[in-house]
Short mmCIF file of C-alpha atoms in Angstrom, two decimals:
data_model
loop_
_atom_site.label_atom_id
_atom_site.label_comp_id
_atom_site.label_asym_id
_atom_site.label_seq_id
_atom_site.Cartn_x
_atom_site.Cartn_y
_atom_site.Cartn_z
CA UNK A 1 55.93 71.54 18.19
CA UNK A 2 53.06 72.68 15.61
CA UNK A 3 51.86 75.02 18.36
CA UNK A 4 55.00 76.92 17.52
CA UNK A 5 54.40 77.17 14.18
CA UNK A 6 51.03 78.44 14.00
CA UNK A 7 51.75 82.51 15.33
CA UNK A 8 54.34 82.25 12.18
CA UNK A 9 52.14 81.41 9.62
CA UNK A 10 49.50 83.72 11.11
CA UNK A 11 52.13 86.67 10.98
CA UNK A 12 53.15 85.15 7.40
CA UNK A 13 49.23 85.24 6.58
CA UNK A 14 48.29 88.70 7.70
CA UNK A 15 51.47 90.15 6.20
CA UNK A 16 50.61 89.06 3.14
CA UNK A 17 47.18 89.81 3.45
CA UNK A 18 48.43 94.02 3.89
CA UNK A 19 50.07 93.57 0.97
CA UNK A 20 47.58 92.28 -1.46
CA UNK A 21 45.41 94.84 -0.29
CA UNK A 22 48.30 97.52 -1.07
CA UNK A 23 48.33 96.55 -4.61
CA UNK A 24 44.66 96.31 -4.94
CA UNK A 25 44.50 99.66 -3.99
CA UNK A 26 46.93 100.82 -6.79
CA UNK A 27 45.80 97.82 -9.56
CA UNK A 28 42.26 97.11 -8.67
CA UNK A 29 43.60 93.38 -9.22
CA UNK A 30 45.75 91.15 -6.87
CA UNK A 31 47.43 88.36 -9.55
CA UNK A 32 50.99 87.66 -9.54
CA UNK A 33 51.65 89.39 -12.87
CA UNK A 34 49.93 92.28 -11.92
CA UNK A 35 52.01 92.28 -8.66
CA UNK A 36 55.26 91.77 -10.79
CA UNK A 37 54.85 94.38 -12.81
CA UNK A 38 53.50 96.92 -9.97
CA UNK A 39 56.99 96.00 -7.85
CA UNK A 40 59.38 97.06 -10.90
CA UNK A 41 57.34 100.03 -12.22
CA UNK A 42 56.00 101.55 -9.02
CA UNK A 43 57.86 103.34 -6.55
CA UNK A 44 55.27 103.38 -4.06
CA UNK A 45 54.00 99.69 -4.06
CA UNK A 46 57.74 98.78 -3.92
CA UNK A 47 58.18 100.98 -1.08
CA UNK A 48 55.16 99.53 0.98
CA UNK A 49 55.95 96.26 -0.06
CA UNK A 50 59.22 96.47 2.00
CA UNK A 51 57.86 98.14 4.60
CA UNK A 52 54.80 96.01 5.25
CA UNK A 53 57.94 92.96 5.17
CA UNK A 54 60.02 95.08 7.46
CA UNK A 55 57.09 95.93 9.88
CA UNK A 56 56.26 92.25 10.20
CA UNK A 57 56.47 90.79 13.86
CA UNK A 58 58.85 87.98 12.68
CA UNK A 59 62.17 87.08 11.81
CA UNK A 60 62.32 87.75 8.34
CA UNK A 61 61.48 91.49 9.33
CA UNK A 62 64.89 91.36 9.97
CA UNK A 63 66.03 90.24 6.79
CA UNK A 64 63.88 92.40 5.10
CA UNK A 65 64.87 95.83 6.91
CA UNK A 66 67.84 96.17 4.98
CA UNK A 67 66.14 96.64 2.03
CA UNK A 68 63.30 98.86 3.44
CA UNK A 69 65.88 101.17 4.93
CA UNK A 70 67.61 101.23 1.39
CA UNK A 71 64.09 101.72 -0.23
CA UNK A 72 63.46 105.16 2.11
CA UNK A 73 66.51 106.12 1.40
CA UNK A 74 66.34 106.03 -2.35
CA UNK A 75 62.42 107.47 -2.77
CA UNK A 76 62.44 109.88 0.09
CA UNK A 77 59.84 108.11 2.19
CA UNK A 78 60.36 108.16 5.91
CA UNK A 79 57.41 105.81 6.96
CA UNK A 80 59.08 104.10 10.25
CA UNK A 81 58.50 100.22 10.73
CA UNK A 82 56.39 101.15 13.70
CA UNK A 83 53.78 103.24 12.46
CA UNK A 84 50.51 101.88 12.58
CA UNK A 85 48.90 101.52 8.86
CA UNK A 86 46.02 99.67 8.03
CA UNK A 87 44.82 97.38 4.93
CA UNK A 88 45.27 99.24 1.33
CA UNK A 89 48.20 102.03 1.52
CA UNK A 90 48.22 103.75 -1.37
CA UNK A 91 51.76 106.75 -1.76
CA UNK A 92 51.01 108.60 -5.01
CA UNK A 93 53.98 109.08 -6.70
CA UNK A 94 56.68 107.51 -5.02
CA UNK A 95 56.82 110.17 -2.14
CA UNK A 96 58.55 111.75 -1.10
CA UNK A 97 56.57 112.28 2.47
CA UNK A 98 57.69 111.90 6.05
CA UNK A 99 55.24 110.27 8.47
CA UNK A 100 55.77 110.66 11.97
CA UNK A 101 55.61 107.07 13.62
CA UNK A 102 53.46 107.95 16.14
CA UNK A 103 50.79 108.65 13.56
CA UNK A 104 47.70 106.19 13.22
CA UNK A 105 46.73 105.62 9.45
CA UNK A 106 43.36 103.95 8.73
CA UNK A 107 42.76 101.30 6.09
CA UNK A 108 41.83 102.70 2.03
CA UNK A 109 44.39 105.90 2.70
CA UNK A 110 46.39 107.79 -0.20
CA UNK A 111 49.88 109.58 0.50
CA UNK A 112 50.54 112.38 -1.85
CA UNK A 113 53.53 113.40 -2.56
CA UNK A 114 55.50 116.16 -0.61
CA UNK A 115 53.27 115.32 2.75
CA UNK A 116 54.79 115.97 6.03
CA UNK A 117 52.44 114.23 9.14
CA UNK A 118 54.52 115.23 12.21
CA UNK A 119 54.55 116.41 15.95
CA UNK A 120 56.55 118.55 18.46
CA UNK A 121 58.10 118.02 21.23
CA UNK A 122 57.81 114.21 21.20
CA UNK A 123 53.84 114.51 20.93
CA UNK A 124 51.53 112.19 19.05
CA UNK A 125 51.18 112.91 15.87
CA UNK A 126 47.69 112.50 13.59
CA UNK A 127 44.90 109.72 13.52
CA UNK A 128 43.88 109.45 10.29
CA UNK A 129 40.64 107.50 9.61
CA UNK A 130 39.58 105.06 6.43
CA UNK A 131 39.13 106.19 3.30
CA UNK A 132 40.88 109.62 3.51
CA UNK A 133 42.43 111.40 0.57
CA UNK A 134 45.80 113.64 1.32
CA UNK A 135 46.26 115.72 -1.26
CA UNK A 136 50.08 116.58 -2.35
CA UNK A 137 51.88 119.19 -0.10
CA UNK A 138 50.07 118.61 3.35
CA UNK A 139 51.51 119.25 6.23
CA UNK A 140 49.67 117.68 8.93
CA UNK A 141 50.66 118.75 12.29
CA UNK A 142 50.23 117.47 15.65
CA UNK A 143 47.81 114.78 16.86
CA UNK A 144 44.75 115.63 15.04
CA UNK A 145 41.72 113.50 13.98
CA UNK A 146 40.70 113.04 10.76
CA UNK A 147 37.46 111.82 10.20
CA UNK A 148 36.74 108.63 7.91
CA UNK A 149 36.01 109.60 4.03
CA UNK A 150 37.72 113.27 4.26
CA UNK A 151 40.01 114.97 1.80
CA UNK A 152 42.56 117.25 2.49
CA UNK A 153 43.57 119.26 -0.32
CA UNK A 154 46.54 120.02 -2.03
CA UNK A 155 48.63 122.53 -0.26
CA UNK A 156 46.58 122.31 3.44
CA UNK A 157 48.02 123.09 6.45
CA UNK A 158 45.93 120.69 9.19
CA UNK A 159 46.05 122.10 12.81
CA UNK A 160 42.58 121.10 13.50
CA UNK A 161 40.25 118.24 13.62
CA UNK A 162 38.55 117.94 9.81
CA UNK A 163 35.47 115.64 10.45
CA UNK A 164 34.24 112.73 8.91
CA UNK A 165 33.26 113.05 5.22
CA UNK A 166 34.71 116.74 4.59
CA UNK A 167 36.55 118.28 2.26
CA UNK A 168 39.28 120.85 3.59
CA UNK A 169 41.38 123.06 2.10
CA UNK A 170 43.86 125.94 2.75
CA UNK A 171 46.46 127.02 4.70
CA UNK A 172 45.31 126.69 8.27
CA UNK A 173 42.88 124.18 6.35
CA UNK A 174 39.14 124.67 6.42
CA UNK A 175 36.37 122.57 5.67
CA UNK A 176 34.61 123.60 2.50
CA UNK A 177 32.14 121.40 1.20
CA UNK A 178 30.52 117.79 3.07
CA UNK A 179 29.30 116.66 -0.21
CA UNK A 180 31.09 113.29 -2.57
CA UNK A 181 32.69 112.16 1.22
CA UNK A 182 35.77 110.40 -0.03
CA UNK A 183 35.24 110.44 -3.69
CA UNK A 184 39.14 110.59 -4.55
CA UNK A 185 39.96 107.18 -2.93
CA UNK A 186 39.22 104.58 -5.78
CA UNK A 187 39.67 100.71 -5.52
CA UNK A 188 39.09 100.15 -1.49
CA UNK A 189 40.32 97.31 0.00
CA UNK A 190 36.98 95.59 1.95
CA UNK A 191 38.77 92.27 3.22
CA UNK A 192 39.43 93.16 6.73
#
């Protein structure tokens, strides 16, 4: 009988462990206060709170979807349950963005607002490696790599691979500078 209960409080474990590491990202800090006030006053923590709830492989997933539909709904974010995210989300101001959920998101990633990550045709969409910064108004489009530590600035159009530790701007983006890899993404979650 405690057999059974172990993969729950595993699932329990690591779904709180994604979200502690999604308000570290946005407080630097992971009390209870701090994550009290971040639900009520932040859009996007509330958001990812829901969804990291609603993406969990467990029965109160299904409890919680409700609430994580009405959350995309309200702020505009269409980040589907299945897309794969890892530790420390961070969606700058509230969204809105659409993620395609075929994308792969690395841990220590920020979401601008106004991003589009999609694909045609029922392709995969974009791997995205740790520690990237996308700038508001991206649009990322089908499956492209993006190396660990890059920034995409605000406005890019991504058709092409951006290696790891560039900075790439413009519309088709280019990569402009290899110097400060990743310097926009502050407060990295390191507990993996």
């Amino acid at each position: 009988p405690l057999k059974a209960i172990y993969p729950i409080l595993e699932t329990i474990q690591m779904t709180l462990k994604y979200i502690k590491s999604d308000l570290y990202r946005y407080t630097g800090n992971v009390s209870f206060k701090t994550f009290l006030k971040t639900y009520f006053f932040n859009r996007g923590f509330n958001f990812s709170f829901w969804l990291r709830l609603a993406s969990a492989q467990s029965a109160w997933a299904k409890l919680a979807y409700p609430i994580y539909y009405y959350k995309k709904k309200q702020y505009g974010i269409d980040i589907h349950t299945t897309t794969q995210i890892g530790y420390g989300l961070f969606i700058g101001h509230g969204g809105p963005l659409v993620v395609n959920p075929t994308t792969v998101i690395g841990n220590n990633v920020n979401l601008s607002q106004f991003t589009t990550i999609g694909a045609n045709g029922g392709r995969q969409a974009a791997e995205i490696g740790d520690n990237v910064y996308i700038g508001p108004n991206v649009c990322i489009i089908e499956h492209v790599k993006i190396g660990n530590n890059a920034t995409i600035g605000a406005g890019s159009v991504v058709t092409k691979d951006i290696p790891e530790n560039a900075t790439a701007v413009g519309n088709y983006a280019k990569v402009i500078s290899m110097n400060n890899p990743g310097h926009a993404v502050n407060r990295r979650w390191t507990d993996f």
